[in-house]
PDB file of C-alpha atoms in Angstrom:
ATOM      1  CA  UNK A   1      12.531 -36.893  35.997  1.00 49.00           C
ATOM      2  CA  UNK A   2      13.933 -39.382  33.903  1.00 49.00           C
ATOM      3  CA  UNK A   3      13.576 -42.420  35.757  1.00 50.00           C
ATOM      4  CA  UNK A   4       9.637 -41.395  35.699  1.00 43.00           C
ATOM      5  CA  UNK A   5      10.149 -41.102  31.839  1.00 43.00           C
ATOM      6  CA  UNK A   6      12.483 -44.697  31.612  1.00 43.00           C
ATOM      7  CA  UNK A   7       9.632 -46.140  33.883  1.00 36.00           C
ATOM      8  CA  UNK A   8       6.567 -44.970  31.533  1.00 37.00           C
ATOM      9  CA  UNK A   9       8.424 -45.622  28.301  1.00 34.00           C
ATOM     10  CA  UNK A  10       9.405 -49.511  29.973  1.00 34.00           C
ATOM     11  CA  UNK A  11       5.152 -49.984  30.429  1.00 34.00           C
ATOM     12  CA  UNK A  12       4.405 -48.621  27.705  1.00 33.00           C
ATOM     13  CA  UNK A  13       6.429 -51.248  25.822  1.00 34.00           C
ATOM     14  CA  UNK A  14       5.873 -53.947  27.744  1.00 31.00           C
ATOM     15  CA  UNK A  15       3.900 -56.550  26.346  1.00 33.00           C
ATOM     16  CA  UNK A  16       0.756 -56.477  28.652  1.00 35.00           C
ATOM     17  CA  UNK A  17      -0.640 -59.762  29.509  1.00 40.00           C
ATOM     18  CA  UNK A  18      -4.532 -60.961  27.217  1.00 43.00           C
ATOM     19  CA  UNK A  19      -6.984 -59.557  29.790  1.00 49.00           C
ATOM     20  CA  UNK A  20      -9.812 -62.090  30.093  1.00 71.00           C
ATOM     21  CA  UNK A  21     -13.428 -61.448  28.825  1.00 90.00           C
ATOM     22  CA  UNK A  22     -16.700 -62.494  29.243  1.00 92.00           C
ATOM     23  CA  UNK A  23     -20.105 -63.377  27.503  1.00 91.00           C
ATOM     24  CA  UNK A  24     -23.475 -64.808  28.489  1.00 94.00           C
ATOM     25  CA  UNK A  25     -25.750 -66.078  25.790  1.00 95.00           C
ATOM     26  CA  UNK A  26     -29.183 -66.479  26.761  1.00 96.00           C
ATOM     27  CA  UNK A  27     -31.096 -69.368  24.904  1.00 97.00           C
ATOM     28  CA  UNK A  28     -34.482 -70.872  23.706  1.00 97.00           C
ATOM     29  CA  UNK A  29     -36.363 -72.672  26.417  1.00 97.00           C
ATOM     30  CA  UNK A  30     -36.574 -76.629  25.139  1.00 97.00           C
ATOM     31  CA  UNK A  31     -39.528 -79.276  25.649  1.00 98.00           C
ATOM     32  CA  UNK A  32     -37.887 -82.624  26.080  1.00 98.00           C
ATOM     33  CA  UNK A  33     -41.334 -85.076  25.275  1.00 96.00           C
ATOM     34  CA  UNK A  34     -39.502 -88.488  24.319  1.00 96.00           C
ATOM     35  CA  UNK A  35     -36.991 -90.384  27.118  1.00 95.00           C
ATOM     36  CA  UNK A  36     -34.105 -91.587  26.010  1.00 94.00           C
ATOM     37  CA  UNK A  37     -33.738 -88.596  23.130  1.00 96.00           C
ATOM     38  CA  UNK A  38     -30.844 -85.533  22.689  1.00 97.00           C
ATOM     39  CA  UNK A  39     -32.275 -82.764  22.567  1.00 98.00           C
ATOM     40  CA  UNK A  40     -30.015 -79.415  21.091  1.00 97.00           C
ATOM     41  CA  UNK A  41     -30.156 -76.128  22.275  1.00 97.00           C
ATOM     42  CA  UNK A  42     -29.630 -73.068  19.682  1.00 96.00           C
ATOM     43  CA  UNK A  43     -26.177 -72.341  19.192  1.00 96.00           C
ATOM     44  CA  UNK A  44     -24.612 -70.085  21.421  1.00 94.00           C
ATOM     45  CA  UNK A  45     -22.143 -67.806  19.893  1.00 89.00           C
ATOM     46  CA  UNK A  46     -19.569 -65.499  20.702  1.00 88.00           C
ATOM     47  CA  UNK A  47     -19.859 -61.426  20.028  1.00 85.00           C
ATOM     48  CA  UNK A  48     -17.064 -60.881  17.293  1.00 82.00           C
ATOM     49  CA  UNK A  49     -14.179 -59.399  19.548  1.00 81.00           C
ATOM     50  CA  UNK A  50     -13.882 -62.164  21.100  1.00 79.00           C
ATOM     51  CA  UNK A  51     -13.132 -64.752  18.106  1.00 68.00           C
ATOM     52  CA  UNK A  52      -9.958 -66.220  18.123  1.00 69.00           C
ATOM     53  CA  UNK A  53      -9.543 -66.556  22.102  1.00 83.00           C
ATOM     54  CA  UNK A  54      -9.170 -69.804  24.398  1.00 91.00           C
ATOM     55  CA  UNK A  55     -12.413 -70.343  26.486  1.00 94.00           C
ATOM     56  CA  UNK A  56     -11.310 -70.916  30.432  1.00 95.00           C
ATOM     57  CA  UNK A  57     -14.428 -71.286  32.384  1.00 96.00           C
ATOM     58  CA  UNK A  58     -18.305 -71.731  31.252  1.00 97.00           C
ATOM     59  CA  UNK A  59     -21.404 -71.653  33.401  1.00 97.00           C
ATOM     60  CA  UNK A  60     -24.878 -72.884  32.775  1.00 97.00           C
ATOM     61  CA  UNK A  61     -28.056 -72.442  34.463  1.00 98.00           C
ATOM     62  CA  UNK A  62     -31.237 -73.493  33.528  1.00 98.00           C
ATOM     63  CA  UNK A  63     -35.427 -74.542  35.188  1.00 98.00           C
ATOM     64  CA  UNK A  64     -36.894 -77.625  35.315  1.00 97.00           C
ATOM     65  CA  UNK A  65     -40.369 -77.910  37.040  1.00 96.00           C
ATOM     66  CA  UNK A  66     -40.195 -79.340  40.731  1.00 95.00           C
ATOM     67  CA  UNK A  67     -39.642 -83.099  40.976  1.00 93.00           C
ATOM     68  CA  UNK A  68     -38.512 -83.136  37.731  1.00 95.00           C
ATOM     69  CA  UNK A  69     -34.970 -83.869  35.891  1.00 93.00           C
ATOM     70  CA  UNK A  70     -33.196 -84.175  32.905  1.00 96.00           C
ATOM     71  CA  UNK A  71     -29.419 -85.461  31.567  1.00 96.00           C
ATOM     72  CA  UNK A  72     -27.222 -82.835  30.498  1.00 97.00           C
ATOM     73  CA  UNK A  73     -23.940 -81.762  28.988  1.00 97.00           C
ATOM     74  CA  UNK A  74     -22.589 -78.420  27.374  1.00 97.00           C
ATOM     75  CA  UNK A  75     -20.999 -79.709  23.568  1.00 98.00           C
ATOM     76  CA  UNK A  76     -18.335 -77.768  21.650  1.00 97.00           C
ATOM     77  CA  UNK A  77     -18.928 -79.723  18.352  1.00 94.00           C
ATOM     78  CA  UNK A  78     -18.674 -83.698  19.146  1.00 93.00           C
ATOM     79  CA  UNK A  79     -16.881 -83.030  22.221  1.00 96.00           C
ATOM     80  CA  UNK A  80     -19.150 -82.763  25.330  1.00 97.00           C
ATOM     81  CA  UNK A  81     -18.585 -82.437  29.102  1.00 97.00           C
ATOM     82  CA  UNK A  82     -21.565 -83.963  31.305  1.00 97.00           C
ATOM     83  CA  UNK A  83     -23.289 -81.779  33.522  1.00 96.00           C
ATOM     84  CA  UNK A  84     -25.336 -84.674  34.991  1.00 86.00           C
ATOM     85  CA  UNK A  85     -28.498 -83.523  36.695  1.00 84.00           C
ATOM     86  CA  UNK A  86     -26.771 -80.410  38.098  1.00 91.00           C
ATOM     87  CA  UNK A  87     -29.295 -76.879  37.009  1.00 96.00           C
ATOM     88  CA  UNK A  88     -26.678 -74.707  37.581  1.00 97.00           C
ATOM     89  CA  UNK A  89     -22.567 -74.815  37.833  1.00 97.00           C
ATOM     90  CA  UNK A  90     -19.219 -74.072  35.858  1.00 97.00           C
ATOM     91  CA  UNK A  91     -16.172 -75.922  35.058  1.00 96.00           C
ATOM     92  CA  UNK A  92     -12.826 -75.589  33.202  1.00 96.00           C
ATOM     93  CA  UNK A  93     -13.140 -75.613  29.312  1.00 96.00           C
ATOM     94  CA  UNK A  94     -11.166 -78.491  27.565  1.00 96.00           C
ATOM     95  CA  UNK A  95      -7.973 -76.799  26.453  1.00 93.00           C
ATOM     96  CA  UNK A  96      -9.179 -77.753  22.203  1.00 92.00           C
ATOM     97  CA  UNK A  97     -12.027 -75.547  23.094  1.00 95.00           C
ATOM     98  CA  UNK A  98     -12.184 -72.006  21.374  1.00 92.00           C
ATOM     99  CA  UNK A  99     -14.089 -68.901  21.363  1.00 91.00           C
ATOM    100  CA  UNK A 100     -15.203 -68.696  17.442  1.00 89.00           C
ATOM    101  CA  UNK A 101     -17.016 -72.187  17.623  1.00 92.00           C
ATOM    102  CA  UNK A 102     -20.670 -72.344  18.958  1.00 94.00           C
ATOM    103  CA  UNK A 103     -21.685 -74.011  21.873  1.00 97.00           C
ATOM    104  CA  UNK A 104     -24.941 -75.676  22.642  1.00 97.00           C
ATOM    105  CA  UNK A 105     -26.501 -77.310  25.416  1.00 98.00           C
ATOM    106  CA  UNK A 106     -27.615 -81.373  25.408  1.00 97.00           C
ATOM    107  CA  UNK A 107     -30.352 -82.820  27.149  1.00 97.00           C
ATOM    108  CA  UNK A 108     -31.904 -86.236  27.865  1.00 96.00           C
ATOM    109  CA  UNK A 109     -35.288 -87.217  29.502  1.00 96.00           C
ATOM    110  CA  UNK A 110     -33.710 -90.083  31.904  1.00 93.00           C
ATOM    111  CA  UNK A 111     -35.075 -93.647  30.650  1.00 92.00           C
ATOM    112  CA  UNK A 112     -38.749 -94.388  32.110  1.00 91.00           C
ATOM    113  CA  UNK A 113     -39.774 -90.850  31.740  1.00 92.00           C
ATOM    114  CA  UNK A 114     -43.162 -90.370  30.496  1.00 91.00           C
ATOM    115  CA  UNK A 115     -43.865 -87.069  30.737  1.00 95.00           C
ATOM    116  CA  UNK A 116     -42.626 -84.139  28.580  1.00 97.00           C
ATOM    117  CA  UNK A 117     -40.740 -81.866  30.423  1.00 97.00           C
ATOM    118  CA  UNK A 118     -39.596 -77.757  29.404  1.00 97.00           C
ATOM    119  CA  UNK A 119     -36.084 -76.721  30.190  1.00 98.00           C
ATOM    120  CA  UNK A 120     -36.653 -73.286  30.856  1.00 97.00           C
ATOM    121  CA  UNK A 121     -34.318 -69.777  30.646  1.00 96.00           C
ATOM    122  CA  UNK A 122     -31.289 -72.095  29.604  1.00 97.00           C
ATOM    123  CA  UNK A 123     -27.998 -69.434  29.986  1.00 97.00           C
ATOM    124  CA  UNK A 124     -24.341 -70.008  29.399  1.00 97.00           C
ATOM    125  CA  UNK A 125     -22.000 -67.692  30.847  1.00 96.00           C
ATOM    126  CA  UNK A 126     -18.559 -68.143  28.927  1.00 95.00           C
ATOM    127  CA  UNK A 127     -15.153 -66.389  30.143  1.00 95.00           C
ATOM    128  CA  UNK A 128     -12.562 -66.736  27.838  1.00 92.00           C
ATOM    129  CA  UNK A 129      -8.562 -65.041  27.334  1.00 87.00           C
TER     130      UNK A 129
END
């Protein structure tokens, strides 16, 4: 019996590693009507438990009409990773980027585009530790 209790008293002390977390922020569908323009999504923030924590992986998704396309990047602040002309994906999050600080989408109407165009149901899906 008291190796079970030594073993359940060693866990129970143990420092337990961060479990990782997730969130997905849904956005505001954007009209892109000028090439050669940024256009911001909302900001999408974090529910409060998870402020303070590293983000590790983000995914986007998002519509275009057929035949069409757009420029795009996800932005924590001035720092932005290009998505290119990619509707859906993930990637690594840069190691400066953080849970607590919003992060919006980017788009561009390539040059010679004459025709607005909608982004529609634009969703991040953010894991963080």
């Amino acid at each position: 019996m008291n190796k079970v209790a030594g073993v359940l008293l060693l866990l129970l002390w143990s420092p337990l590693p961060a479990a990782p977390g997730s969130w997905q922020s849904p956005l505001a569908e954007l009209r892109l009507a000028v090439a050669g323009r940024f256009y911001h999504s909302e900001p999408a923030t974090p529910p409060p438990m998870a402020a303070g924590d590293a983000i590790v992986r983000v995914g986007w998704r998002y519509r275009l009409p057929a035949g069409r396309r757009v420029q795009a990047w996800l932005c924590q602040g001035e720092q932005c990773v290009p998505l290119g002309s990619a509707r859906r994906g993930h990637f690594l999050a840069p190691p400066a980027w953080r849970v607590e600080r919003p992060l919006r989408l980017r788009f561009r109407l390539p040059a010679g585009e004459r025709r607005a165009v909608t982004v529609g149901t634009p969703r991040l899906t953010v894991e963080y530790r």
